[in-house]
């Protein structure tokens, strides 16, 4: 039976490259001289922390980071922005969480979309991914198109892998 998997994964090598490029650009930019701006990826690759000595500089560093991520084909839908927090000594930080895997709540929403669409496909939740099966390849491609259309509304980064005919 034809099937495909809906997953949400970030290429960690590309993420590392984008962070390193951002650090390099921030170290050479004139408006960041003496700003003590830094970008740190958590050891378990679940979050990025942007630190600087003012909210404006955190925002500017975040914009540089987002540009580098976009150039490296990392979807900005996979990022969840935290609040800007004061850390003491006039420093501020912002934590950006990285989405690895599809949360169960979002998987349930995707399955609900499949059922409401009356397509002849079925979705099954498997840990942090969703497997969609159907009788025809055309139905699966229609399901992919529907998921792509709903991607912005769901605020979910999706890739389609393991397409079997």
CSV table of C-alpha atoms in Angstrom, one decimal:
chain,number,residue,atom,x,y,z
A,1,UNK,CA,0.0,0.0,0.0
A,2,UNK,CA,1.5,3.4,-0.9
A,3,UNK,CA,2.6,5.6,2.0
A,4,UNK,CA,4.8,8.5,3.0
A,5,UNK,CA,6.0,9.9,6.3
A,6,UNK,CA,5.5,13.5,7.5
A,7,UNK,CA,8.5,14.5,9.6
A,8,UNK,CA,10.0,17.7,11.1
A,9,UNK,CA,13.8,17.6,11.2
A,10,UNK,CA,16.5,20.3,11.1
A,11,UNK,CA,19.8,19.5,9.4
A,12,UNK,CA,22.1,20.0,12.4
A,13,UNK,CA,25.2,20.5,10.2
A,14,UNK,CA,23.6,23.4,8.4
A,15,UNK,CA,22.3,24.8,11.7
A,16,UNK,CA,25.9,24.8,13.0
A,17,UNK,CA,27.2,26.4,9.8
A,18,UNK,CA,24.6,29.2,10.0
A,19,UNK,CA,25.3,29.9,13.7
A,20,UNK,CA,29.1,30.0,13.0
A,21,UNK,CA,28.5,32.4,10.0
A,22,UNK,CA,26.4,34.6,12.2
A,23,UNK,CA,29.0,34.7,14.9
A,24,UNK,CA,31.6,35.7,12.4
A,25,UNK,CA,29.5,38.4,10.9
A,26,UNK,CA,28.6,39.8,14.3
A,27,UNK,CA,32.3,40.0,15.3
A,28,UNK,CA,33.2,42.0,12.2
A,29,UNK,CA,30.2,44.4,12.0
A,30,UNK,CA,30.8,47.9,13.2
A,31,UNK,CA,27.5,48.3,15.1
A,32,UNK,CA,28.4,45.3,17.2
A,33,UNK,CA,31.9,46.5,18.3
A,34,UNK,CA,32.0,46.1,22.1
A,35,UNK,CA,28.5,44.8,22.2
A,36,UNK,CA,29.3,41.4,23.7
A,37,UNK,CA,26.8,39.7,21.4
A,38,UNK,CA,26.9,36.0,21.4
A,39,UNK,CA,24.8,33.1,19.9
A,40,UNK,CA,24.9,29.7,21.6
A,41,UNK,CA,23.4,26.4,20.6
A,42,UNK,CA,22.3,24.2,23.4
A,43,UNK,CA,24.3,21.0,23.7
A,44,UNK,CA,21.3,18.8,22.9
A,45,UNK,CA,20.4,21.0,19.8
A,46,UNK,CA,17.0,21.9,21.2
A,47,UNK,CA,17.5,25.7,21.4
A,48,UNK,CA,19.6,28.7,20.4
A,49,UNK,CA,20.3,31.5,22.8
A,50,UNK,CA,20.9,35.0,21.5
A,51,UNK,CA,22.7,37.2,24.1
A,52,UNK,CA,23.7,40.9,23.9
A,53,UNK,CA,23.8,44.0,26.1
A,54,UNK,CA,20.5,45.6,24.7
A,55,UNK,CA,17.2,44.5,23.2
A,56,UNK,CA,18.0,46.2,20.0
A,57,UNK,CA,21.3,44.3,19.6
A,58,UNK,CA,19.5,41.0,20.4
A,59,UNK,CA,16.9,41.8,17.7
A,60,UNK,CA,19.6,42.7,15.2
A,61,UNK,CA,21.6,39.5,15.9
A,62,UNK,CA,18.5,37.5,15.6
A,63,UNK,CA,17.8,39.0,12.2
A,64,UNK,CA,21.3,38.1,11.0
A,65,UNK,CA,20.8,34.6,12.3
A,66,UNK,CA,17.4,34.2,10.5
A,67,UNK,CA,19.0,35.4,7.3
A,68,UNK,CA,21.8,32.8,7.6
A,69,UNK,CA,19.3,30.0,8.4
A,70,UNK,CA,17.1,30.9,5.4
A,71,UNK,CA,20.2,30.9,3.1
A,72,UNK,CA,21.0,27.4,4.4
A,73,UNK,CA,17.5,26.1,3.7
A,74,UNK,CA,16.4,25.7,7.3
A,75,UNK,CA,12.7,26.5,7.5
A,76,UNK,CA,11.9,29.4,9.8
A,77,UNK,CA,8.7,27.5,10.7
A,78,UNK,CA,10.9,25.2,12.9
A,79,UNK,CA,11.7,28.1,15.3
A,80,UNK,CA,9.7,29.1,18.3
A,81,UNK,CA,10.7,32.4,19.8
A,82,UNK,CA,10.8,33.0,23.6
A,83,UNK,CA,10.5,36.3,25.3
A,84,UNK,CA,13.4,38.7,25.6
A,85,UNK,CA,14.7,38.3,29.2
A,86,UNK,CA,17.0,40.4,31.3
A,87,UNK,CA,19.9,38.4,32.7
A,88,UNK,CA,21.6,41.0,34.9
A,89,UNK,CA,24.5,43.4,34.4
A,90,UNK,CA,22.4,45.2,31.7
A,91,UNK,CA,22.5,42.1,29.5
A,92,UNK,CA,19.5,40.5,27.8
A,93,UNK,CA,18.9,37.2,26.0
A,94,UNK,CA,16.3,35.5,23.9
A,95,UNK,CA,15.9,31.7,23.6
A,96,UNK,CA,14.8,30.3,20.3
A,97,UNK,CA,13.5,26.7,20.5
A,98,UNK,CA,14.1,24.3,17.6
A,99,UNK,CA,11.4,21.9,16.5
A,100,UNK,CA,12.7,18.4,16.1
A,101,UNK,CA,9.9,15.9,15.4
A,102,UNK,CA,6.2,16.6,15.2
A,103,UNK,CA,4.4,17.0,18.6
A,104,UNK,CA,1.5,14.7,19.3
A,105,UNK,CA,-1.0,17.6,19.4
A,106,UNK,CA,0.1,18.7,15.9
A,107,UNK,CA,0.0,15.1,14.6
A,108,UNK,CA,-3.6,14.8,15.9
A,109,UNK,CA,-4.5,18.1,14.0
A,110,UNK,CA,-3.0,16.7,10.8
A,111,UNK,CA,-5.0,13.4,11.2
A,112,UNK,CA,-8.1,15.5,11.8
A,113,UNK,CA,-7.4,17.5,8.6
A,114,UNK,CA,-7.1,14.2,6.7
A,115,UNK,CA,-10.4,13.0,8.0
A,116,UNK,CA,-12.2,16.3,7.3
A,117,UNK,CA,-10.9,16.4,3.8
A,118,UNK,CA,-12.8,13.1,2.9
A,119,UNK,CA,-9.7,11.9,1.0
A,120,UNK,CA,-9.2,8.2,0.8
A,121,UNK,CA,-6.0,8.2,3.0
A,122,UNK,CA,-5.4,7.4,6.6
A,123,UNK,CA,-2.9,8.9,9.1
A,124,UNK,CA,-1.2,7.0,11.9
A,125,UNK,CA,1.0,8.7,14.6
A,126,UNK,CA,4.3,7.0,15.1
A,127,UNK,CA,6.4,8.7,17.8
A,128,UNK,CA,7.5,12.0,16.4
A,129,UNK,CA,6.3,11.5,12.9
A,130,UNK,CA,3.0,10.8,11.0
A,131,UNK,CA,2.6,8.0,8.4
A,132,UNK,CA,0.0,8.6,5.8
A,133,UNK,CA,-1.2,5.6,3.7
A,134,UNK,CA,-3.7,5.4,0.9
A,135,UNK,CA,-4.7,3.2,-2.1
A,136,UNK,CA,-3.5,5.5,-4.8
A,137,UNK,CA,-0.5,7.7,-5.4
A,138,UNK,CA,-2.7,10.6,-6.4
A,139,UNK,CA,-4.5,10.6,-3.1
A,140,UNK,CA,-1.1,10.8,-1.3
A,141,UNK,CA,0.0,13.7,-3.4
A,142,UNK,CA,-3.2,15.5,-2.8
A,143,UNK,CA,-2.6,15.0,1.0
A,144,UNK,CA,0.9,16.4,0.6
A,145,UNK,CA,-0.5,19.5,-1.2
A,146,UNK,CA,-3.1,20.0,1.5
A,147,UNK,CA,-0.4,19.8,4.3
A,148,UNK,CA,1.8,22.3,2.4
A,149,UNK,CA,-1.2,24.7,2.2
A,150,UNK,CA,-1.9,24.4,5.9
A,151,UNK,CA,1.7,24.7,7.0
A,152,UNK,CA,1.5,28.4,7.8
A,153,UNK,CA,-1.7,28.1,9.8
A,154,UNK,CA,-0.4,25.2,11.8
A,155,UNK,CA,3.0,26.9,12.4
A,156,UNK,CA,4.7,23.6,11.7
A,157,UNK,CA,7.8,22.7,9.6
A,158,UNK,CA,7.1,19.6,7.6
A,159,UNK,CA,9.1,17.4,5.2
A,160,UNK,CA,7.8,14.4,3.4
A,161,UNK,CA,10.0,11.4,3.4
A,162,UNK,CA,9.9,7.6,2.7
A,163,UNK,CA,7.4,7.8,-0.2
A,164,UNK,CA,6.6,4.2,-1.1
A,165,UNK,CA,4.5,3.2,-4.1
